[in-house]
Coordinates of C-alpha atoms and ligand atoms in Angstrom, one line a residue:
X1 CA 21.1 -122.1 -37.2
X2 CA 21.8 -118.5 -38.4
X3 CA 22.5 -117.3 -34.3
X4 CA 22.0 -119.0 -31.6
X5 CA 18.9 -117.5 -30.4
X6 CA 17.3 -119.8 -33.1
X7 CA 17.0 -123.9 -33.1
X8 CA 14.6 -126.5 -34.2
X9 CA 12.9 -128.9 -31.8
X10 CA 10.4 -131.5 -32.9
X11 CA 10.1 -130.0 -36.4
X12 CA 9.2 -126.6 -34.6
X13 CA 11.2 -123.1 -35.3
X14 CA 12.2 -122.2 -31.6
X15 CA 13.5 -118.7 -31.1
X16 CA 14.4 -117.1 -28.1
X17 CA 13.4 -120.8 -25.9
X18 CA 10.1 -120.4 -27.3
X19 CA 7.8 -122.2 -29.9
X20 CA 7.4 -120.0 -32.3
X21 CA 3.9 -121.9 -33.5
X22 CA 2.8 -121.3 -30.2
X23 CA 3.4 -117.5 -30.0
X24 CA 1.9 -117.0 -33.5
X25 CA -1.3 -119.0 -32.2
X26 CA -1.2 -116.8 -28.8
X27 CA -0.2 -113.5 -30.6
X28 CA -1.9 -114.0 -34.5
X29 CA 0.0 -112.8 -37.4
X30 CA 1.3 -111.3 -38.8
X31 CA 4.4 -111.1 -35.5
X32 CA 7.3 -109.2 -34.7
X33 CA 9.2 -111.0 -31.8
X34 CA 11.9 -109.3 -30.5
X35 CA 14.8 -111.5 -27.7
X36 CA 15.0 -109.6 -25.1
X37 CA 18.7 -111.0 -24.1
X38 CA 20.1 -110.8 -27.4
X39 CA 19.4 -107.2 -27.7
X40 CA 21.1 -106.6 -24.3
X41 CA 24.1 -109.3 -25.2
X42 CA 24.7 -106.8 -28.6
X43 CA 24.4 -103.6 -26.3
X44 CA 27.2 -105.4 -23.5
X45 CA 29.4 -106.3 -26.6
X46 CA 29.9 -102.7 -27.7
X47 CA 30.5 -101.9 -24.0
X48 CA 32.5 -103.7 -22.6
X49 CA 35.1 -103.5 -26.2
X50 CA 34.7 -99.4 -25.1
X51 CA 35.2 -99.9 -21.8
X52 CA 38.0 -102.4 -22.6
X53 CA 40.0 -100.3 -25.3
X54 CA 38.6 -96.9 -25.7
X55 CA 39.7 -93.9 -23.7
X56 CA 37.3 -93.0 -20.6
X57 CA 34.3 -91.7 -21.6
X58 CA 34.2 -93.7 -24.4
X59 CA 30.5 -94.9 -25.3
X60 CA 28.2 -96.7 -28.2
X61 CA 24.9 -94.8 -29.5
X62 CA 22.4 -96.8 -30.1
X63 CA 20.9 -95.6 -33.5
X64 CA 17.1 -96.1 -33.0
X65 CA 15.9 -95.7 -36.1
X66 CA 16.7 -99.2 -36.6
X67 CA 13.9 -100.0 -34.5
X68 CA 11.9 -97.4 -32.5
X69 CA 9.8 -97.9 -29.6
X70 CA 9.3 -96.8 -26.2
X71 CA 10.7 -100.5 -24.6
X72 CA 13.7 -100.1 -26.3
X73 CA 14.9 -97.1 -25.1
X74 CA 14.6 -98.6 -21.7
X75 CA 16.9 -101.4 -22.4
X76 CA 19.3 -99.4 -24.6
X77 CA 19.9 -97.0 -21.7
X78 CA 19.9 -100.2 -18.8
X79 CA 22.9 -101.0 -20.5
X80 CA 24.2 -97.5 -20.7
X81 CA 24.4 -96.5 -24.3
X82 CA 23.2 -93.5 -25.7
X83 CA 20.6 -92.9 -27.8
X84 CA 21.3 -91.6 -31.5
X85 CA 17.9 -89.9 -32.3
X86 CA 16.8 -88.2 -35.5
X87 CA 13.3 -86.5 -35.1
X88 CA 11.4 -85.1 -32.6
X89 CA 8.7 -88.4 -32.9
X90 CA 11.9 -90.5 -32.2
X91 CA 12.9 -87.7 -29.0
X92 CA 9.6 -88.3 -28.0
X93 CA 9.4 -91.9 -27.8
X94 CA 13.2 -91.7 -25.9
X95 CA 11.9 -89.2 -23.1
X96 CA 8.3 -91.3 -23.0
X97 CA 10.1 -94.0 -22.2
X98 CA 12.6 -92.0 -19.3
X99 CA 15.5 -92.2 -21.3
X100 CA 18.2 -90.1 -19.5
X101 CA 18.3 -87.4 -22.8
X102 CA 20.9 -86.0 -21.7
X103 CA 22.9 -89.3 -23.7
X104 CA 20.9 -88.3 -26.5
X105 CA 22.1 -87.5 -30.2
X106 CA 20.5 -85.3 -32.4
X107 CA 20.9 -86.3 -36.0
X108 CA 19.5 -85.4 -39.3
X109 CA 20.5 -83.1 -41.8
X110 CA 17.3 -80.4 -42.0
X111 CA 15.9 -79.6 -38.2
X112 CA 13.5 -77.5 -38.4
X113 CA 13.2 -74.4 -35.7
X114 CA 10.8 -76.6 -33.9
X115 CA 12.5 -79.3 -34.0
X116 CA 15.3 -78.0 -32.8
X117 CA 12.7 -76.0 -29.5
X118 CA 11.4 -79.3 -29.0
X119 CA 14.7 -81.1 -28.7
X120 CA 16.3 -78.2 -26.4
X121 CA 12.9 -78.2 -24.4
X122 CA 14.1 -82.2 -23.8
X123 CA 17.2 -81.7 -22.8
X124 CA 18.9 -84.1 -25.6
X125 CA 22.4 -84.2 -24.5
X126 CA 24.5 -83.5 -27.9
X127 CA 23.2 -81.9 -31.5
X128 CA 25.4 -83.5 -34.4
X129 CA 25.0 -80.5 -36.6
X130 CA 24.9 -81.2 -40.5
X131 CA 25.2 -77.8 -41.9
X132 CA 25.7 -73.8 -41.6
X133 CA 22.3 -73.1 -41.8
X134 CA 21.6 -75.5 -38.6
X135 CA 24.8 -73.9 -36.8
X136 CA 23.2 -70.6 -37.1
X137 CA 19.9 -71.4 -36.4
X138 CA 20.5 -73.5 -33.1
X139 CA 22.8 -71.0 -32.1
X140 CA 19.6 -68.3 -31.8
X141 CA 17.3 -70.2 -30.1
X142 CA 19.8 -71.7 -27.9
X143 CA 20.5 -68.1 -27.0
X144 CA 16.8 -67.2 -26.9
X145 CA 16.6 -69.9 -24.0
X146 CA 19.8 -69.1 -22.5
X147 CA 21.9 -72.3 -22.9
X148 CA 24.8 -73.3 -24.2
X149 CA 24.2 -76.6 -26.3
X150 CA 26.9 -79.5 -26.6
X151 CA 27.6 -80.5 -30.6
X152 CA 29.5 -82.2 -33.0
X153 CA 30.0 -81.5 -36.4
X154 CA 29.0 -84.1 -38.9
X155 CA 31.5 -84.3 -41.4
X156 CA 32.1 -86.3 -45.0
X157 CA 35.0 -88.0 -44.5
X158 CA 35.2 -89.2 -48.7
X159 CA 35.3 -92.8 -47.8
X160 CA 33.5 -95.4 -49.7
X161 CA 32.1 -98.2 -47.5
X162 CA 31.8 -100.5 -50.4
X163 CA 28.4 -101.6 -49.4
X164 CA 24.7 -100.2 -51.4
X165 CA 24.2 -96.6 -52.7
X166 CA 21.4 -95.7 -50.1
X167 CA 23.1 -96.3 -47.3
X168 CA 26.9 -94.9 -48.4
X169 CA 26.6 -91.7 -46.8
X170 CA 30.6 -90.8 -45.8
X171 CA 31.3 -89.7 -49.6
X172 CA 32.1 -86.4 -50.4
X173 CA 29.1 -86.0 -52.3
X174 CA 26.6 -87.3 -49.5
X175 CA 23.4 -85.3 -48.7
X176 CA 24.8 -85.4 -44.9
X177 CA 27.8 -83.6 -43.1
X178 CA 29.8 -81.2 -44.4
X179 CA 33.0 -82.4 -46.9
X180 CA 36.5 -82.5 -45.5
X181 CA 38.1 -82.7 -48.8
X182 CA 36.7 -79.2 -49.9
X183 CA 37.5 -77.1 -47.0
X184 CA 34.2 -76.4 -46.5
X185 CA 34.2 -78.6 -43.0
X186 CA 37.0 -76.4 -41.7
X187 CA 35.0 -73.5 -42.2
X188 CA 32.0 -74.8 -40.5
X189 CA 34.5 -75.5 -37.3
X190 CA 35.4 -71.9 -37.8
X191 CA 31.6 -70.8 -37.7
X192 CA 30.8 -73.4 -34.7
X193 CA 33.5 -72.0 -32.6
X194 CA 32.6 -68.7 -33.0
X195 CA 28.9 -69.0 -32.0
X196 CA 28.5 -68.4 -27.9
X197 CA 25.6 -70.5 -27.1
X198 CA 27.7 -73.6 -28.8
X199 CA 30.0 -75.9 -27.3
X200 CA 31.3 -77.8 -30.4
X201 CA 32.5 -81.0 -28.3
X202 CA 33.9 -83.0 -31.5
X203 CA 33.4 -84.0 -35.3
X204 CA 31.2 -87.0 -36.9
X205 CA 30.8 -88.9 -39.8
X206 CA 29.0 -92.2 -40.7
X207 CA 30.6 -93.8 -43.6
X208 CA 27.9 -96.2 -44.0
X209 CA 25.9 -99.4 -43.4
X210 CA 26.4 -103.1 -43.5
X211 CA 30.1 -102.6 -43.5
X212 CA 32.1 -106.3 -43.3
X213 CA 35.4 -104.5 -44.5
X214 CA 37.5 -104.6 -41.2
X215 CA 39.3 -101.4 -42.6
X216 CA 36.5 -98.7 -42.6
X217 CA 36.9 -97.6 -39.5
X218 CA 40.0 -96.9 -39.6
X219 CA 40.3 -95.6 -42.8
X220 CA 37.6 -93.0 -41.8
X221 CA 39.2 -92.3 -38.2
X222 CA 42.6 -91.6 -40.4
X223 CA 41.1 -89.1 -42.2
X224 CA 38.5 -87.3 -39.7
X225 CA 42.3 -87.8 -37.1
X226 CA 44.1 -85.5 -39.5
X227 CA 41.1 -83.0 -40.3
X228 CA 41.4 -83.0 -36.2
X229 CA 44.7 -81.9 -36.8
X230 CA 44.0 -79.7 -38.8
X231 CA 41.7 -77.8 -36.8
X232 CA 44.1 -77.4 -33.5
X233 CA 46.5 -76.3 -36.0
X234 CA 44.2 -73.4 -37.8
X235 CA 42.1 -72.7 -34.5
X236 CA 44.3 -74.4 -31.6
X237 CA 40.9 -76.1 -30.6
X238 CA 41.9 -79.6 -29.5
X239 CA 38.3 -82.2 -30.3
X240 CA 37.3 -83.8 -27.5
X241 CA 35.1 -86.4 -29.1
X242 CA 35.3 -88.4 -32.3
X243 CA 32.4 -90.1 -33.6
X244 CA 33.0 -92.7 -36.0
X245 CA 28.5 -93.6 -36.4
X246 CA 27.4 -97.1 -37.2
X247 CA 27.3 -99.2 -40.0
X248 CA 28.6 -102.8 -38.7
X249 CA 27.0 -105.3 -40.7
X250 CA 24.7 -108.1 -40.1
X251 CA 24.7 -111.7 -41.1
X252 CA 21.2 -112.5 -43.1
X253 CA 21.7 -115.7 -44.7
X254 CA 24.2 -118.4 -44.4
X255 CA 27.7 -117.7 -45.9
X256 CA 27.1 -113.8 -46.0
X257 CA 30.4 -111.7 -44.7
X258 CA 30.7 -111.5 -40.8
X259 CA 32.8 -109.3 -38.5
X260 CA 34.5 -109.3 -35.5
X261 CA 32.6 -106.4 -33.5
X262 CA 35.1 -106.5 -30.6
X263 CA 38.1 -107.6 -32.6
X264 CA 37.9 -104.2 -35.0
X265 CA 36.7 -101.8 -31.8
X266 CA 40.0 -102.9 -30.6
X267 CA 41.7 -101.9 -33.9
X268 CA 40.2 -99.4 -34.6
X269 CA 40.3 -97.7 -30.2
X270 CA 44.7 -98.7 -31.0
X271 CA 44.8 -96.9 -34.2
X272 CA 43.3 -93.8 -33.0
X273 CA 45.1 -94.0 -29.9
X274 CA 48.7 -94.3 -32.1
X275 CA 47.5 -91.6 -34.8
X276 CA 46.9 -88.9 -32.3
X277 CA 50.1 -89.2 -30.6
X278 CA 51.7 -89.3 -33.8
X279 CA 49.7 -86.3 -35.2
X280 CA 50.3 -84.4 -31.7
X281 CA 46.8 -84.0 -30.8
X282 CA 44.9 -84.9 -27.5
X283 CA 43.6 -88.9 -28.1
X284 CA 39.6 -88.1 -28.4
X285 CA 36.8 -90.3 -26.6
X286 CA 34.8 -92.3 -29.6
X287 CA 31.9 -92.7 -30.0
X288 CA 30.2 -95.7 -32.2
X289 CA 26.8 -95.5 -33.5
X290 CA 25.5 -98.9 -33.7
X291 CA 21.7 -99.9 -34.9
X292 CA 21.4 -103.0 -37.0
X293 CA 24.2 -105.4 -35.5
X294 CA 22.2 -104.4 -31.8
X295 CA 18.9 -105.4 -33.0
X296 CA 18.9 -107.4 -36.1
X297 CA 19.3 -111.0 -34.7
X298 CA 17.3 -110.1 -31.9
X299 CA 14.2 -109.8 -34.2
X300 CA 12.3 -112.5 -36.2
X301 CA 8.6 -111.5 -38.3
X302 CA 5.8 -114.6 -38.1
X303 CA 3.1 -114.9 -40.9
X304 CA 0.2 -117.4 -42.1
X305 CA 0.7 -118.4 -45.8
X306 CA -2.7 -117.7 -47.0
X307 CA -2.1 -119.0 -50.9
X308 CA 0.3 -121.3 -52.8
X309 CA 0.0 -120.5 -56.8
X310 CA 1.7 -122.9 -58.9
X311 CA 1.4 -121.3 -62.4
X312 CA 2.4 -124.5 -64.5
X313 CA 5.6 -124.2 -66.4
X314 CA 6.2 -120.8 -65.2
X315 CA 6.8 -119.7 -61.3
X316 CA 5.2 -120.6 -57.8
X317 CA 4.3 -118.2 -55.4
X318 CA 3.7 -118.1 -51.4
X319 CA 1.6 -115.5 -50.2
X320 CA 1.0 -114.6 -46.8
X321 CA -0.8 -112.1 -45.1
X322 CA 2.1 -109.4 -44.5
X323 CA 4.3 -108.3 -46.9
X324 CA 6.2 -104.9 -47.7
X325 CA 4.1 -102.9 -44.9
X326 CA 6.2 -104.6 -42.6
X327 CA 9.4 -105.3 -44.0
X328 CA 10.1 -103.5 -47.3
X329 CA 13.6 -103.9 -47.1
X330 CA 13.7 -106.4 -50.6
X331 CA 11.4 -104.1 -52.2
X332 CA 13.7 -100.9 -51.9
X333 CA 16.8 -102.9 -51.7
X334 CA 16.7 -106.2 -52.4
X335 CA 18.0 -107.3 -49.3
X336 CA 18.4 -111.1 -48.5
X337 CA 16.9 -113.2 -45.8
X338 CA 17.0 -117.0 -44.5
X339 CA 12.7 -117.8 -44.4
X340 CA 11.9 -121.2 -42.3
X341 CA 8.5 -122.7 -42.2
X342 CA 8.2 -122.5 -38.6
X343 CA 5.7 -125.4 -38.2
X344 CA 7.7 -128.0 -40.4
X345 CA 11.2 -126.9 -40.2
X346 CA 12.7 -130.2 -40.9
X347 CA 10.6 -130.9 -43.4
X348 CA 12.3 -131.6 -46.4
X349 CA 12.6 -128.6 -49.3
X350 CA 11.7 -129.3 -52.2
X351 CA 9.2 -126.1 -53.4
X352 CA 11.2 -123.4 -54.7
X353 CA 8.9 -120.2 -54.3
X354 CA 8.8 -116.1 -54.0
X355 CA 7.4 -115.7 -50.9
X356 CA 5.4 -112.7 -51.4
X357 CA 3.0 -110.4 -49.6
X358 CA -0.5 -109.4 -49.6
X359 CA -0.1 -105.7 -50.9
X360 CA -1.9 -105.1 -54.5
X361 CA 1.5 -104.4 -56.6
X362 CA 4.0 -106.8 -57.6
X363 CA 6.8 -105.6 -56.2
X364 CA 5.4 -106.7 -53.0
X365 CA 8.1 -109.1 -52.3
X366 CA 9.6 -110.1 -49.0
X367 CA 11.9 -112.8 -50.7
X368 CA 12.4 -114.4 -54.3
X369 CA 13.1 -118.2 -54.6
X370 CA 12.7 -119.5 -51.1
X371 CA 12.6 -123.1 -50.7
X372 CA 9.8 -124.6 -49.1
X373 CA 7.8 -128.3 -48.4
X374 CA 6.4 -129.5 -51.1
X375 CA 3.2 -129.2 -49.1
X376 CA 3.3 -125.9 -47.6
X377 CA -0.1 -124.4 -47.8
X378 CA -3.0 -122.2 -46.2
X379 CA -2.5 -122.0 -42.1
X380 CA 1.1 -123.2 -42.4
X381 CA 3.8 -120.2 -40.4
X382 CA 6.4 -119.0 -42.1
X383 CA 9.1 -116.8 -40.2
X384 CA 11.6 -114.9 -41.8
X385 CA 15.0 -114.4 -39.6
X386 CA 16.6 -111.2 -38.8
X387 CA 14.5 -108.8 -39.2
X388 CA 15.0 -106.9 -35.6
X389 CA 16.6 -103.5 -37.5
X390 CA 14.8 -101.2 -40.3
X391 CA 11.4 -103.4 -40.4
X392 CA 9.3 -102.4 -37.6
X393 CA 11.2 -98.8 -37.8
X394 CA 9.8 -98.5 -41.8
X395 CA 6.9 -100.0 -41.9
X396 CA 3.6 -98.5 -43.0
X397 CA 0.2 -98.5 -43.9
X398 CA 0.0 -99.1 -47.1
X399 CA -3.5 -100.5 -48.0
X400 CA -4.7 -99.6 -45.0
X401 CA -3.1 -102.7 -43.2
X402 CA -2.1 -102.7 -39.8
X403 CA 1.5 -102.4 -38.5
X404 CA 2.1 -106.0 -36.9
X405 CA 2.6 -106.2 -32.6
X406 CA 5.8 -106.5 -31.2
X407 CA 6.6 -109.3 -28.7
X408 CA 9.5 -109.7 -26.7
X409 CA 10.6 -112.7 -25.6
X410 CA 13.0 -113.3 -22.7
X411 CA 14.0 -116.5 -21.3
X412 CA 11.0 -118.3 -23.2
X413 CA 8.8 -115.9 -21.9
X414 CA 6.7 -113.9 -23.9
X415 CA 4.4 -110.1 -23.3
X416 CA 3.5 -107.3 -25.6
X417 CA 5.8 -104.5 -25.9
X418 CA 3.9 -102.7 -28.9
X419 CA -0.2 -103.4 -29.6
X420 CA -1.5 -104.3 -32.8
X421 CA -2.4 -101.7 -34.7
X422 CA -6.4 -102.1 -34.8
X423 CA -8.8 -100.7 -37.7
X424 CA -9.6 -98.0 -35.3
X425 CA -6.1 -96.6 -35.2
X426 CA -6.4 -96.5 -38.9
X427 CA -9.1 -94.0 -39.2
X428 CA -8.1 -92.0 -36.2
X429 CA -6.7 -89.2 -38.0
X430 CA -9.7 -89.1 -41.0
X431 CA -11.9 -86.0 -40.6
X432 CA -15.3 -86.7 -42.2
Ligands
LLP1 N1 24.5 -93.2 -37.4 C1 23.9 -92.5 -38.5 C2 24.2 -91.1 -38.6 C3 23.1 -93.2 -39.4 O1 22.7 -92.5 -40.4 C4 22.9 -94.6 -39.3 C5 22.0 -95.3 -40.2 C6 23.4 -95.3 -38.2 C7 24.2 -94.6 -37.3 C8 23.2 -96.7 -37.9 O2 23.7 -97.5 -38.9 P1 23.7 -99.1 -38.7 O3 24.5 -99.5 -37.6 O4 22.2 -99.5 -38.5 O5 24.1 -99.6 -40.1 N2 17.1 -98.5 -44.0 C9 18.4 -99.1 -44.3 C10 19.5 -98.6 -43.4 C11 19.6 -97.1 -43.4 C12 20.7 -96.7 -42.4 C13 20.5 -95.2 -42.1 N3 21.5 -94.7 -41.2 C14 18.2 -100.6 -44.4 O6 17.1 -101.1 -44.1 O7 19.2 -101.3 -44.7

C-alpha cells in the first residue's frame, strides 16, 4: 500500500507487523500508533545522505513540532540529529527526555525574555534569531549570565516553494527571518557581529513545506550562498553554517508528488559545494531541518465509526468518535489522506462518504468523499494513513475531548509512549 510499513492480511489493516483491530481492541479509540523503525529508517536517511555528501559537521534537525513528545526526542537524538525546538514547552519536553540540548535549535520569531532565560538556563546549543529586537535582547541576558551564545540568523531568502500559503514562509514578505532582498538582513549581520555575548555561527531560512519541486533547495542555497558572499565581502566574516530548514514533502494519497530525499541532499550538498568555490567563500556545513518526511509515514490514527447517515438523494456521512481535536489538518487546510477500514480492508468500496468527526460544527471534517463498504457501520475501525507529523503536535481539546494515546509499535510489538488524556486531566487546571 501507501509505504511499506502498511499491508493487508486476512482482510485486516496491518501496520508496523501488527493487527491494527487488535491494538484498537487493546488500546480503544480513538489511537495514534506511531512505528518505531520507520521513524528511525527516516532519521538514518538524512544521515547517512549528510554524512555521505555534506561537509563534516554536516547534520539534520529534527523539527519537533511535527510531533512532540518526550519518546521522540530519545530516538531523534539515538540517531544523532538535532533537535529544532520552538518554545520553552517544546525545550522542556527535549531536556525531560535527556536530549543532549546542546544539538538544540531555537526557533520562533517572538521569544520572550523568559523564554529566552529558560532556554539559556538549558543549555540549547544554537538560537536561530528572527529579528533585531531578539539580537538585542539575547545579547543582555546572555551577558547578564556571562555566556557567549551560538546563533544563526534567520533570513527570507524570496523564494516561493510553490506549495500552500500557511506554510510558504521563505518570501520576502514572511512574518519570519529577516529579508535579503531589502538589505535589511545585512544589517542585522552587522548588529549580530557587533554584540559580545553572540557568536553568529551562520544564516537560515525555511522556504517552506511539502516541497516536491527538486529545485528549492537549491534555488534557496543560491541565494542565501551569495548573501554569504556578500557578508565576507562587507564584514570579511566567513559563515560557518548554512541552514537550509525543512519542508520535504510527504506522500498522502496514491499518485501525489514524491521526492528523492537522498537524491536532492546530494544535489543540493554538490551545488553548494561548487557555488562557494565559485563565489570564493569557505564551503559552509548544512544543516536540514526535517519534520514531516521523518514522522509522517511512521504515524497512523485508529477510530470506531459510531454513525452512518444516508440522507436520501443528498450525501452520506461516517462519523466516528475523533475528528478535528486530533487531526485538524483538512479543516485548516484541506489536506488529503488515504482512510482504510481497518477491519474489512478488502472489502469491496462501494459507499462513497465524508468521513467526519464528532465535534459540534460542520467543519469538523477529517476527509470528504471516502470510499467505504457498503456496510460499514457502528463498531467497524477506520484508520486514516499518515498522520505521524502535525496531528498529535496540534491537537486540542476542543469540546472537552481527550487528546488520543500514542502507541509505538516496533517489530509487531506494541507499549504506550503517551497516556490517554483522562477526564481528570481536563479539569486539572479549572479553579472553582
Ligand atoms: N524548520 C522551520 C523553521 C519550520 O518552520 C518548519 C515547519 C520546519 C523546519 C519543518 O518543516 P517540515 O519538514 O515539517 O515541512 N502545520 C502545518 C505545517 C507547518 C510547518 C511549520 N514549519 C501542516 O500541518 O501541514
Amino acid at each position: 500500500m501507501l509505504y511499506d510499513n502498511i499491508e493487508i492480511k486476512n482482510g485486516r489493516l496491518y501496520f508496523a507487523g501488527a493487527d491494527t483491530v487488535e491494538l484498537a481492541e487493546k488500546y480503544g479509540t480513538p489511537l495514534y500508533l506511531m512505528d518505531e523503525n520507520k521513524i528511525r529508517e527516516r532519521c538514518r536517511e538524512y544521515k547517512s545522505a549528510l554524512d555521505a555528501f555534506a561537509p563534516e559537521g554536516s547534520c539534520a534537525i529534527y523539527a519537533s513540532k511535527a510531533c512532540c513528545f518526550g519518546g521522540i526526542y530519545k530516538i531523534v537524538a539515538e540517531e544523532g540529529l538535532g533537535a529544532d525546538v520552538v518554545s520553552a514547552g517544546e525545550i522542556f519536553t527535549a531536556k525531560s527526555a535527556g536530549f543532549p540540548m546542546e544539538r538544540g535549535y531555537f526557533q520562533g520569531n517572538n521569544k520572550t525574555d523568559e523564554d529566552i532565560r529558560f532556554a539559556l538556563g538549558c543549555g540549547v546549543g544554537y538560537f536561530v534569531c528572527d529579528n533585531f529586537e531578539e539580537l538585542d535582547a539575547l545579547d543582555r541576558i546572555a551577558g547578564e549570565r556571562g555566556v557567549v551564545q551560538k546563533i544563526l540568523l534567520r533570513v527570507t531568502p524570496g523564494i516561493d516553494p510553490h506549495t500552500y500559503d500557511e506554510v510558504a514562509t521563505g518570501k520576502v514578505d514572511s512574518k519570519f527571518g529577516i529579508a535579503v532582498e531589502t538589505g535589511q538582513a545585512l544589517e542585522a549581520v552587522k548588529s549580530a557581529l557587533s554584540k559580545k555575548n553572540l557568536s553568529l555561527e551562520g544564516i537560515h531560512c525555511h522556504v517552506g513545506s511539502m516541497v516536491f519541486d527538486s529545485d528549492v533547495f537549491i534555488r534557496a542555497a543560491a541565494v542565501m550562498l551569495g548573501f554569504a558572499a556578500e557578508i565576507k565581502k562587507v564584514f570579511g566574516f566567513d559563515i560557518k553554517i548554512l541552514d537550509l530548514g525543512g519542508g520535504y514533502g510527504v506522500k498522502y494519497y496514491e499518485g501525489q508528488g514524491e521526492i528523492d530525499i537522498p537524491a536532492n541532499i546530494k544535489q543540493v550538498a554538490e551545488y553548494v559545494a561548487g557555488k562557494s568555490n565559485e563565489l570564493g567563500i569557505k564551503t559552509p556545513s548544512l544543516r536540514l531541518e526535517p519534520g514531516r518526511s521523518i514522522v509522517a509515514d511512521a504515524g497512523i490514527t485508529l477510530y470506531t465509526v459510531g454513525s452512518v447517515k444516508k440522507i436520501t438523494g443528498y450525501k452520506n456521512y461516517v462519523s466516528i468518535d475523533g475528528g478535528m481535536t486530533d487531526n485538524p489538518r483538512y479543516a485548516l487546510y484541506e489536506s488529503r489522506y488515504t482512510v482504510v477500514t481497518a477491519n474489512k480492508a478488502d472489502a469491496e468500496i462501494d459507499l462513497t462518504a465524508d468521513l467526519v468527526g464528532r465535534c459540534c460544527e460542520s467543519g469538523d471534517i477529517i476527509q470528504p468523499a471516502v470510499g467505504f463498504p457498503a456496510d460499514i457501520g457502528r463498531g467497524d475501525i477506520v484508520a486514516v494513513l499518515t498522520t505521524g507529523a502535525y496531528n498529535y503536535s496540534m491537537a486540542s481539546n476542543y469540546n472537552r475531548i481527550p487528546r488520543p494515546p500514542i502507541v509505538m509499535v516496533k517489530d509487531g510489538e506494541s507499549r504506550v509512549a503517551v497516556r490517554r488524556e483522562s477526564l481528570e486531566d481536563l479539569i486539572k487546571n479549572d479553579i472553582l
